[in-house]
Amino acid sequence: MTSPQIRHRVDPRAERAARTILTGQRPRLLRQPVATATVNERRRDPRAIRDAALVQRQPRPRYDWARDAASAGTTAAVGVAVANAPVIPLQVIAEPAYLVLAMLDRPGGEVSEHDRQVIAAARLLADAGGGAVVTVATGSGEALAEAGSDRHVALPDGWADDYVPERRAAAAAALMASLSPRHILFPDSPDGGDLARRVAAAAGERLFAGVQSLGPDRATRQSAGGSLETGHRPTRLMTVAADAFAPLDGVRHEARPLDLATPVVAGEEVLPRLGCARRLAVDPDALSLSETDFILSAGNGVTDWQSFAELGEALGATRAGSRVVCDAGHLPRERQVGASGTVVSARCYLAFGIAGAPQHLQGITGVKHVIAINTDLHAEMIKRADLSIVADAQEIMPALIRLIRERRHD
Ligand SMILES: Cc1cc2nc3c(=O)[nH]c(=O)nc-3n(C[C@H](O)[C@H](O)[C@H](O)COP(=O)(O)OP(=O)(O)OC[C@H]3O[C@@H](n4cnc5c(N)ncnc54)[C@H](O)[C@@H]3O)c2cc1C
């Protein structure tokens, strides 16, 4: 009699995710299968999971699916889920055939969506022939490894808030001289586009601006108001249009600090021509909802309007609300978020006491991170949120204000 053999369950999605090395305009797969961690998978017990999640039986059963992690009967199931997470292989380009520089904006030290798109575009050029992507930005390269950076050149942190494009242009010129990159990509943003033009003028080279598709042999952009497509062989200097390339997902590169023989930071000879060039603080409530990056939003669950106003001020967030609160006159009509209000695309949306009606959710489809505060665990807004607090909004608002003030004093 032969002994029973253990067979591992095949999870085609996990395998595919582990083999995906690039999701630029189209995903690419490694040829060799990558070992996924789907070994010794334990059987899930759906009844035990359901019992552990039951928080209330009357008048109708309610379940808190986050609780199954804590229950003894289901820790194995959660462990399996963790083990099943696809292992993303580290991509190492030890001896790059050539370099592609990505000069990032990194506004306020944050990696913007546009920055990630520029790295994705740079990867298309680098991966075509064994090249490496070198990111150039303020701050460390850690946050850029999963965006696709092989090497990183850190500009001084102090440069993040100052508007001195001459210094960045000098750094770009120094890098062009010392690294001889095959291409240099910039975001086609107000700052990135300005920098690219300065570098092109100083180097006496052509700039192909607003690239929308890119390959080793051809770059294209729109012209004549979008009615024509202009194609060209990729030039050395290019700016990348916003939202033309999908940021990479499921990749892990080194983002190793690059050792430079000569420093890129120029000395006092590169003095800013503008006398005063600091970013000015703006009143967040003066910003239009469609433009602001951080929104503090109130729904019918908010009654303490004084705390709501103070919290908005303390966070530096633009205040907004659901239709119910605008109808009630707590906020002006132009502050209404939703299908019949403003569709927003903030990076962070803090929703206090908002149920998450379909008309409201339609207004926040483009929001990156949603944080919901609601007393009802089953509110639709909580399902939409990346982070939730199941509590009374009137308690959380003053507690947050206290915390912010304490941190500021520290
Ligand atoms: C044609 C049409 C267009 C519409 N357009 C829009 C639109 O553009 N935008 C929009 O917002 N709505 C719109 N609506 C209205 C929408 O359907 C909802 O009625 C509205 O969004 C509900 O607002 P709300 O979530 O603030 O209030 P409610 O539905 O009353 O929800 C209040 C929430 O607060 C929670 N809560 C209660 N007390 C507390 C507390 N102390 N602490 C924390 N949480 C608490 C509750 O659990 C609940 O989830 C539209 C409707 C129609 C028919």
Short mmCIF file of C-alpha atoms and ligand atoms in Angstrom, two decimals:
data_model
loop_
_atom_site.label_atom_id
_atom_site.label_comp_id
_atom_site.label_asym_id
_atom_site.label_seq_id
_atom_site.Cartn_x
_atom_site.Cartn_y
_atom_site.Cartn_z
CA MET A 1 0.00 0.00 0.00
CA THR A 2 1.39 3.40 -0.88
CA SER A 3 1.45 6.07 1.82
CA PRO A 4 -0.85 9.05 1.25
CA GLN A 5 0.95 12.02 -0.28
CA ILE A 6 0.40 15.61 0.79
CA ARG A 7 -0.60 17.70 -2.17
CA HIS A 8 -0.45 21.44 -2.00
CA ARG A 9 -3.48 23.34 -3.05
CA VAL A 10 -2.89 25.33 -6.20
CA ASP A 11 -3.89 28.97 -6.03
CA PRO A 12 -3.64 30.29 -9.61
CA ARG A 13 -4.25 33.90 -8.55
CA ALA A 14 -1.43 33.87 -5.94
CA GLU A 15 0.91 32.25 -8.47
CA ARG A 16 0.07 34.80 -11.11
CA ALA A 17 0.54 37.68 -8.64
CA ALA A 18 3.93 36.30 -7.60
CA ARG A 19 5.08 36.04 -11.22
CA THR A 20 3.91 39.50 -12.20
CA ILE A 21 6.96 41.69 -12.43
CA LEU A 22 5.61 44.74 -14.13
CA THR A 23 2.25 46.32 -14.59
CA GLY A 24 3.00 49.25 -16.83
CA GLN A 25 0.60 49.51 -19.67
CA ARG A 26 0.32 45.71 -19.61
CA PRO A 27 1.38 43.16 -16.98
CA ARG A 28 4.47 41.02 -17.60
CA LEU A 29 5.01 37.59 -16.14
CA LEU A 30 8.19 35.81 -15.15
CA ARG A 31 8.74 32.66 -17.23
CA GLN A 32 9.85 30.48 -14.32
CA PRO A 33 7.13 29.68 -11.79
CA VAL A 34 7.78 31.36 -8.45
CA ALA A 35 7.23 29.32 -5.30
CA THR A 36 4.22 30.72 -3.49
CA ALA A 37 3.70 30.16 0.19
CA THR A 38 0.62 27.97 -0.17
CA VAL A 39 2.12 25.07 1.71
CA ASN A 40 0.37 22.99 4.35
CA GLU A 41 -2.81 24.94 4.07
CA ARG A 42 -5.21 24.20 6.90
CA ARG A 43 -8.87 23.67 6.26
CA ARG A 44 -11.08 26.62 7.14
CA ASP A 45 -14.06 25.95 9.37
CA PRO A 46 -16.73 28.36 8.07
CA ARG A 47 -19.08 27.59 10.99
CA ALA A 48 -16.44 28.44 13.62
CA ILE A 49 -15.60 31.66 11.76
CA ARG A 50 -19.26 32.61 11.62
CA ASP A 51 -19.84 31.85 15.34
CA ALA A 52 -16.77 33.87 16.34
CA ALA A 53 -17.92 36.85 14.31
CA LEU A 54 -21.44 36.93 15.77
CA VAL A 55 -21.76 40.06 17.92
CA GLN A 56 -25.52 40.28 18.33
CA ARG A 57 -28.29 37.72 17.82
CA GLN A 58 -31.42 39.84 18.48
CA PRO A 59 -33.41 41.38 16.81
CA ARG A 60 -31.41 40.07 13.83
CA PRO A 61 -27.95 38.54 13.72
CA ARG A 62 -25.03 40.88 13.17
CA TYR A 63 -21.49 39.86 12.40
CA ASP A 64 -18.15 41.59 12.91
CA TRP A 65 -15.82 39.85 10.48
CA ALA A 66 -12.76 41.51 11.98
CA ARG A 67 -13.31 39.48 15.16
CA ASP A 68 -12.51 36.12 13.61
CA ALA A 69 -8.80 36.95 13.89
CA ALA A 70 -9.05 36.99 17.66
CA SER A 71 -11.05 33.80 17.99
CA ALA A 72 -9.15 30.64 18.77
CA GLY A 73 -11.09 28.56 16.32
CA THR A 74 -10.11 30.68 13.37
CA THR A 75 -6.56 31.87 13.97
CA ALA A 76 -5.42 29.06 11.73
CA ALA A 77 -7.59 30.40 8.93
CA VAL A 78 -6.12 33.87 9.35
CA GLY A 79 -2.62 32.43 9.49
CA VAL A 80 -3.28 30.72 6.20
CA ALA A 81 -4.43 34.00 4.69
CA VAL A 82 -1.16 35.61 5.76
CA ALA A 83 0.87 32.68 4.46
CA ASN A 84 -1.01 32.88 1.19
CA ALA A 85 0.00 36.48 0.61
CA PRO A 86 2.06 36.34 -2.58
CA VAL A 87 5.80 36.64 -2.03
CA ILE A 88 6.98 39.46 -4.24
CA PRO A 89 10.42 38.62 -5.58
CA LEU A 90 13.09 41.31 -5.17
CA GLN A 91 14.27 42.55 -8.54
CA VAL A 92 17.99 43.28 -8.46
CA ILE A 93 19.74 44.93 -11.39
CA ALA A 94 23.34 44.41 -10.30
CA GLU A 95 25.11 45.60 -13.45
CA PRO A 96 22.74 47.86 -15.34
CA ALA A 97 23.39 48.22 -19.05
CA TYR A 98 22.32 51.88 -18.85
CA LEU A 99 20.47 54.23 -16.51
CA VAL A 100 17.09 55.95 -16.75
CA LEU A 101 16.71 58.87 -14.35
CA ALA A 102 13.34 59.75 -12.84
CA MET A 103 13.47 63.28 -11.38
CA LEU A 104 10.51 63.26 -8.97
CA ASP A 105 8.51 66.14 -7.51
CA ARG A 106 7.84 64.48 -4.15
CA PRO A 107 5.78 67.46 -2.96
CA GLY A 108 6.16 68.03 0.78
CA GLY A 109 8.25 64.84 1.00
CA GLU A 110 5.33 62.61 -0.14
CA VAL A 111 5.58 60.32 -3.16
CA SER A 112 2.76 61.58 -5.36
CA GLU A 113 0.71 59.45 -7.74
CA HIS A 114 2.34 61.32 -10.63
CA ASP A 115 5.82 60.45 -9.24
CA ARG A 116 4.86 56.77 -9.22
CA GLN A 117 3.62 57.07 -12.80
CA VAL A 118 6.96 58.59 -13.86
CA ILE A 119 8.80 55.64 -12.29
CA ALA A 120 6.47 53.23 -14.13
CA ALA A 121 7.27 54.99 -17.41
CA ALA A 122 11.02 54.87 -16.62
CA ARG A 123 10.70 51.12 -15.99
CA LEU A 124 9.34 50.62 -19.51
CA LEU A 125 12.56 52.09 -20.89
CA ALA A 126 14.85 50.36 -18.38
CA ASP A 127 13.32 46.89 -18.65
CA ALA A 128 13.57 46.91 -22.43
CA GLY A 129 17.35 46.39 -22.32
CA GLY A 130 18.59 45.57 -18.82
CA GLY A 131 18.76 49.16 -17.61
CA ALA A 132 18.12 50.46 -14.11
CA VAL A 133 15.85 53.22 -12.87
CA VAL A 134 17.53 55.87 -10.73
CA THR A 135 15.09 58.03 -8.78
CA VAL A 136 16.17 61.53 -7.75
CA ALA A 137 14.15 63.21 -5.01
CA THR A 138 14.25 64.61 -1.52
CA GLY A 139 14.15 62.04 1.28
CA SER A 140 15.20 58.42 1.37
CA GLY A 141 14.44 55.86 -1.31
CA GLU A 142 12.64 53.39 0.96
CA ALA A 143 9.16 54.42 -0.13
CA LEU A 144 10.23 54.14 -3.77
CA ALA A 145 11.30 50.48 -3.77
CA GLU A 146 7.74 49.28 -4.34
CA ALA A 147 7.20 51.91 -6.99
CA GLY A 148 10.05 50.43 -9.08
CA SER A 149 13.25 52.31 -8.15
CA ASP A 150 16.57 50.43 -8.47
CA ARG A 151 18.86 53.21 -7.21
CA HIS A 152 18.12 56.42 -5.39
CA VAL A 153 19.84 59.78 -5.19
CA ALA A 154 18.60 61.69 -2.14
CA LEU A 155 18.44 65.46 -2.46
CA PRO A 156 18.63 67.40 0.84
CA ASP A 157 15.36 67.30 2.81
CA GLY A 158 15.34 71.08 3.11
CA TRP A 159 14.72 71.33 -0.63
CA ALA A 160 11.23 69.82 -0.28
CA ASP A 161 9.56 73.06 0.80
CA ASP A 162 11.72 75.66 -0.91
CA TYR A 163 10.98 76.85 -4.40
CA VAL A 164 14.50 77.09 -5.81
CA PRO A 165 14.36 75.34 -9.20
CA GLU A 166 17.88 76.52 -10.05
CA ARG A 167 19.29 74.15 -7.44
CA ARG A 168 17.40 71.16 -8.80
CA ALA A 169 18.40 72.04 -12.34
CA ALA A 170 22.05 72.19 -11.22
CA ALA A 171 21.67 68.80 -9.51
CA ALA A 172 20.13 67.33 -12.69
CA ALA A 173 22.99 68.75 -14.77
CA ALA A 174 25.55 67.27 -12.33
CA LEU A 175 23.85 63.87 -12.57
CA MET A 176 23.75 64.07 -16.37
CA ALA A 177 27.48 64.71 -16.36
CA SER A 178 28.44 62.02 -13.86
CA LEU A 179 26.01 59.20 -14.75
CA SER A 180 25.41 59.78 -18.47
CA PRO A 181 21.85 58.45 -18.28
CA ARG A 182 20.20 57.27 -21.49
CA HIS A 183 16.94 59.07 -20.57
CA ILE A 184 15.76 61.53 -17.93
CA LEU A 185 12.03 61.63 -17.16
CA PHE A 186 10.22 64.40 -15.27
CA PRO A 187 6.59 64.63 -14.22
CA ASP A 188 4.72 67.00 -16.55
CA SER A 189 3.58 68.98 -13.51
CA PRO A 190 4.07 72.71 -12.85
CA ASP A 191 7.34 72.08 -10.95
CA GLY A 192 8.55 69.06 -12.93
CA GLY A 193 7.77 70.67 -16.30
CA ASP A 194 9.57 73.86 -15.26
CA LEU A 195 12.62 71.89 -14.16
CA ALA A 196 12.66 69.85 -17.38
CA ARG A 197 12.66 73.01 -19.51
CA ARG A 198 15.49 74.54 -17.47
CA VAL A 199 17.57 71.36 -17.86
CA ALA A 200 16.82 71.15 -21.61
CA ALA A 201 17.75 74.81 -22.16
CA ALA A 202 20.99 74.49 -20.17
CA ALA A 203 21.99 71.27 -21.95
CA GLY A 204 20.87 72.54 -25.37
CA GLU A 205 18.83 69.36 -25.89
CA ARG A 206 15.33 68.74 -27.21
CA LEU A 207 12.58 68.04 -24.70
CA PHE A 208 9.70 65.77 -25.67
CA ALA A 209 6.96 67.00 -23.35
CA GLY A 210 3.74 65.37 -22.16
CA VAL A 211 4.57 61.76 -23.12
CA GLN A 212 1.48 59.55 -23.08
CA SER A 213 2.85 56.24 -24.30
CA LEU A 214 6.39 55.00 -24.24
CA GLY A 215 8.49 52.17 -25.56
CA PRO A 216 12.19 51.75 -26.35
CA ASP A 217 11.60 52.86 -29.95
CA ARG A 218 8.70 55.26 -29.78
CA ALA A 219 7.21 57.89 -27.52
CA THR A 220 3.90 59.57 -28.29
CA ARG A 221 1.96 62.54 -27.04
CA GLN A 222 -1.21 64.31 -27.98
CA SER A 223 -1.17 67.49 -29.98
CA ALA A 224 -3.66 69.85 -31.62
CA GLY A 225 -5.90 69.80 -28.56
CA GLY A 226 -5.91 66.02 -28.41
CA SER A 227 -7.04 65.50 -32.01
CA LEU A 228 -3.58 64.35 -33.19
CA GLU A 229 -0.99 61.97 -31.86
CA THR A 230 2.65 62.93 -32.34
CA GLY A 231 5.24 60.17 -32.29
CA HIS A 232 9.00 60.40 -31.92
CA ARG A 233 11.97 58.24 -31.01
CA PRO A 234 12.37 58.61 -27.23
CA THR A 235 14.58 61.64 -26.64
CA ARG A 236 16.96 61.92 -23.71
CA LEU A 237 14.76 64.45 -21.90
CA MET A 238 11.03 63.78 -21.60
CA THR A 239 8.17 64.84 -19.35
CA VAL A 240 5.47 62.31 -18.51
CA ALA A 241 1.81 63.37 -18.71
CA ALA A 242 -0.33 62.83 -15.61
CA ASP A 243 -2.41 59.62 -15.56
CA ALA A 244 -0.89 58.25 -18.76
CA PHE A 245 0.91 55.33 -17.08
CA ALA A 246 -0.40 53.01 -14.38
CA PRO A 247 1.79 53.08 -11.25
CA LEU A 248 3.45 49.72 -10.61
CA ASP A 249 1.91 47.31 -8.19
CA GLY A 250 3.25 44.02 -6.87
CA VAL A 251 6.91 44.79 -7.59
CA ARG A 252 9.86 45.16 -5.24
CA HIS A 253 13.09 46.79 -6.35
CA GLU A 254 16.15 47.76 -4.33
CA ALA A 255 15.97 51.57 -4.27
CA ARG A 256 19.59 51.34 -3.13
CA PRO A 257 21.33 54.65 -2.33
CA LEU A 258 23.62 55.45 -5.23
CA ASP A 259 27.28 56.15 -4.50
CA LEU A 260 28.27 59.20 -6.45
CA ALA A 261 31.84 60.19 -7.10
CA THR A 262 30.92 63.88 -7.20
CA PRO A 263 28.18 65.41 -5.03
CA VAL A 264 25.09 66.63 -6.88
CA VAL A 265 24.43 69.40 -4.39
CA ALA A 266 25.88 72.53 -5.86
CA GLY A 267 27.46 75.18 -3.68
CA GLU A 268 26.64 78.83 -3.25
CA GLU A 269 27.24 79.58 -6.92
CA VAL A 270 23.69 78.35 -7.61
CA LEU A 271 21.79 81.11 -5.90
CA PRO A 272 18.06 81.49 -6.32
CA ARG A 273 17.12 84.42 -8.52
CA LEU A 274 13.85 84.98 -6.67
CA GLY A 275 14.17 86.96 -3.44
CA CYS A 276 11.49 85.16 -1.47
CA ALA A 277 10.43 81.69 -2.51
CA ARG A 278 8.58 79.93 0.27
CA ARG A 279 5.28 78.14 -0.02
CA LEU A 280 2.52 80.15 1.60
CA ALA A 281 0.02 78.60 3.98
CA VAL A 282 -3.50 78.69 2.54
CA ASP A 283 -6.85 78.56 4.27
CA PRO A 284 -7.97 74.99 3.52
CA ASP A 285 -11.62 76.09 3.49
CA ALA A 286 -10.82 78.51 0.68
CA LEU A 287 -9.81 75.59 -1.56
CA SER A 288 -12.35 74.04 -3.88
CA LEU A 289 -13.37 70.50 -2.89
CA SER A 290 -12.30 69.08 -6.23
CA GLU A 291 -8.73 70.37 -5.72
CA THR A 292 -8.04 69.79 -2.06
CA ASP A 293 -6.05 66.81 -0.88
CA PHE A 294 -7.38 66.37 2.63
CA ILE A 295 -11.10 66.54 3.48
CA LEU A 296 -12.83 66.44 6.84
CA SER A 297 -16.44 65.55 6.14
CA ALA A 298 -19.49 65.51 8.40
CA GLY A 299 -22.77 63.62 8.16
CA ASN A 300 -25.97 63.47 10.13
CA GLY A 301 -24.11 61.76 12.98
CA VAL A 302 -22.29 65.00 13.81
CA THR A 303 -23.97 67.31 16.34
CA ASP A 304 -20.95 69.08 17.88
CA TRP A 305 -20.27 71.65 15.12
CA GLN A 306 -17.87 73.66 17.26
CA SER A 307 -15.53 70.66 17.59
CA PHE A 308 -15.94 69.89 13.88
CA ALA A 309 -14.75 73.42 12.99
CA GLU A 310 -11.85 73.23 15.48
CA LEU A 311 -10.81 69.82 14.18
CA GLY A 312 -10.77 71.11 10.60
CA GLU A 313 -8.50 73.94 11.68
CA ALA A 314 -6.23 71.69 13.74
CA LEU A 315 -5.84 69.18 10.90
CA GLY A 316 -5.54 71.79 8.17
CA ALA A 317 -8.27 69.92 6.29
CA THR A 318 -10.98 71.31 4.01
CA ARG A 319 -14.43 70.91 5.56
CA ALA A 320 -17.22 69.20 3.66
CA GLY A 321 -20.40 67.25 4.35
CA SER A 322 -23.19 65.01 3.18
CA ARG A 323 -26.32 66.37 1.55
CA VAL A 324 -28.25 66.05 4.82
CA VAL A 325 -25.95 68.45 6.67
CA CYS A 326 -25.89 70.92 3.76
CA ASP A 327 -29.69 70.78 3.53
CA ALA A 328 -29.82 71.50 7.27
CA GLY A 329 -27.62 74.58 6.75
CA HIS A 330 -24.62 73.42 8.79
CA LEU A 331 -22.37 73.83 5.75
CA PRO A 332 -22.82 75.81 2.52
CA ARG A 333 -24.10 73.98 -0.56
CA GLU A 334 -20.74 74.06 -2.36
CA ARG A 335 -19.33 71.93 0.46
CA GLN A 336 -21.62 68.98 -0.41
CA VAL A 337 -19.82 65.83 -1.50
CA GLY A 338 -21.62 63.37 -3.75
CA ALA A 339 -23.43 62.75 -6.99
CA SER A 340 -25.43 65.96 -6.75
CA GLY A 341 -22.57 67.83 -5.04
CA THR A 342 -18.84 67.72 -5.81
CA VAL A 343 -16.95 64.62 -6.87
CA VAL A 344 -13.68 64.70 -4.93
CA SER A 345 -10.33 62.99 -5.42
CA ALA A 346 -8.52 63.80 -2.19
CA ARG A 347 -5.72 61.65 -0.84
CA CYS A 348 -7.49 61.41 2.51
CA TYR A 349 -11.21 61.64 3.36
CA LEU A 350 -12.12 61.66 7.04
CA ALA A 351 -15.86 60.87 7.32
CA PHE A 352 -17.55 61.56 10.64
CA GLY A 353 -21.10 60.17 11.05
CA ILE A 354 -21.77 59.59 7.35
CA ALA A 355 -23.84 56.53 6.45
CA GLY A 356 -22.37 56.07 2.98
CA ALA A 357 -25.46 56.34 0.77
CA PRO A 358 -24.76 55.42 -2.89
CA GLN A 359 -25.08 59.09 -3.91
CA HIS A 360 -22.44 60.05 -1.35
CA LEU A 361 -20.09 57.18 -2.23
CA GLN A 362 -20.27 58.18 -5.90
CA GLY A 363 -18.62 61.43 -4.86
CA ILE A 364 -15.60 59.74 -3.25
CA THR A 365 -14.76 56.99 -5.75
CA GLY A 366 -11.47 58.74 -6.58
CA VAL A 367 -10.38 59.18 -2.95
CA LYS A 368 -7.24 57.28 -2.02
CA HIS A 369 -7.66 56.74 1.73
CA VAL A 370 -11.01 56.85 3.55
CA ILE A 371 -11.23 56.91 7.34
CA ALA A 372 -14.75 56.44 8.75
CA ILE A 373 -16.02 57.24 12.22
CA ASN A 374 -19.48 55.83 12.79
CA THR A 375 -21.43 54.23 15.63
CA ASP A 376 -22.88 51.67 13.23
CA LEU A 377 -20.41 48.91 12.44
CA HIS A 378 -22.44 47.96 9.40
CA ALA A 379 -22.59 51.38 7.78
CA GLU A 380 -21.68 51.35 4.09
CA MET A 381 -19.07 54.06 4.76
CA ILE A 382 -17.26 51.65 7.09
CA LYS A 383 -17.18 49.04 4.32
CA ARG A 384 -15.69 51.63 1.96
CA ALA A 385 -13.13 52.83 4.52
CA ASP A 386 -9.51 51.74 4.78
CA LEU A 387 -9.56 52.48 8.49
CA SER A 388 -12.63 52.72 10.73
CA ILE A 389 -13.42 53.82 14.26
CA VAL A 390 -16.71 52.46 15.57
CA ALA A 391 -17.47 55.18 18.11
CA ASP A 392 -19.39 58.37 18.77
CA ALA A 393 -18.15 61.21 16.54
CA GLN A 394 -18.72 63.66 19.41
CA GLU A 395 -16.15 61.79 21.51
CA ILE A 396 -13.57 61.25 18.79
CA MET A 397 -13.43 64.87 17.56
CA PRO A 398 -12.31 66.49 20.86
CA ALA A 399 -9.98 63.57 21.56
CA LEU A 400 -8.30 64.10 18.18
CA ILE A 401 -8.01 67.84 18.77
CA ARG A 402 -6.36 67.18 22.15
CA LEU A 403 -3.95 64.72 20.59
CA ILE A 404 -2.96 67.11 17.80
CA ARG A 405 -2.37 69.95 20.29
CA GLU A 406 -0.31 67.70 22.58
CA ARG A 407 1.85 66.58 19.67
CA ARG A 408 2.36 70.18 18.55
CA HIS A 409 3.49 71.19 22.04
CA ASP A 410 5.89 68.22 22.13
C1 LIG B 1 -31.19 62.28 -6.28
C2 LIG B 1 -30.42 62.26 -4.99
C3 LIG B 1 -29.16 62.80 -4.96
C4 LIG B 1 -28.43 62.78 -3.79
N1 LIG B 1 -27.19 63.33 -3.77
C5 LIG B 1 -26.47 63.27 -2.64
C6 LIG B 1 -25.16 63.81 -2.60
O1 LIG B 1 -24.65 64.34 -3.57
N2 LIG B 1 -24.46 63.72 -1.45
C7 LIG B 1 -24.97 63.13 -0.33
O2 LIG B 1 -24.28 63.06 0.69
N3 LIG B 1 -26.21 62.64 -0.35
C8 LIG B 1 -26.98 62.71 -1.45
N4 LIG B 1 -28.24 62.22 -1.44
C9 LIG B 1 -28.79 61.80 -0.14
C10 LIG B 1 -28.36 60.42 0.27
O3 LIG B 1 -29.24 59.48 -0.29
C11 LIG B 1 -28.40 60.25 1.79
O4 LIG B 1 -29.66 60.59 2.26
C12 LIG B 1 -27.39 61.11 2.52
O5 LIG B 1 -26.12 60.95 1.96
C13 LIG B 1 -27.33 60.69 3.97
O6 LIG B 1 -26.49 61.53 4.67
P1 LIG B 1 -25.80 61.08 6.03
O7 LIG B 1 -25.03 59.86 5.79
O8 LIG B 1 -25.10 62.26 6.56
O9 LIG B 1 -27.06 60.82 7.01
P2 LIG B 1 -27.74 59.54 7.57
O10 LIG B 1 -28.20 58.67 6.47
O11 LIG B 1 -28.74 59.99 8.54
O12 LIG B 1 -26.58 58.75 8.31
C14 LIG B 1 -25.98 59.20 9.51
C15 LIG B 1 -24.88 58.22 9.89
O13 LIG B 1 -24.28 58.68 11.07
C16 LIG B 1 -24.12 57.60 11.98
N5 LIG B 1 -24.19 58.16 13.33
C17 LIG B 1 -25.27 58.53 14.03
N6 LIG B 1 -24.92 59.05 15.21
C18 LIG B 1 -23.57 59.01 15.24
C19 LIG B 1 -22.58 59.41 16.19
N7 LIG B 1 -22.93 59.96 17.35
N8 LIG B 1 -21.28 59.22 15.91
C20 LIG B 1 -20.89 58.66 14.74
N9 LIG B 1 -21.79 58.25 13.81
C21 LIG B 1 -23.09 58.43 14.05
C22 LIG B 1 -25.25 56.68 11.68
O14 LIG B 1 -24.92 55.36 12.09
C23 LIG B 1 -25.38 56.82 10.17
O15 LIG B 1 -24.53 55.88 9.55
C24 LIG B 1 -28.99 62.22 -2.61
C25 LIG B 1 -30.25 61.65 -2.67
C26 LIG B 1 -30.94 61.66 -3.83
C27 LIG B 1 -32.32 61.04 -3.86
#
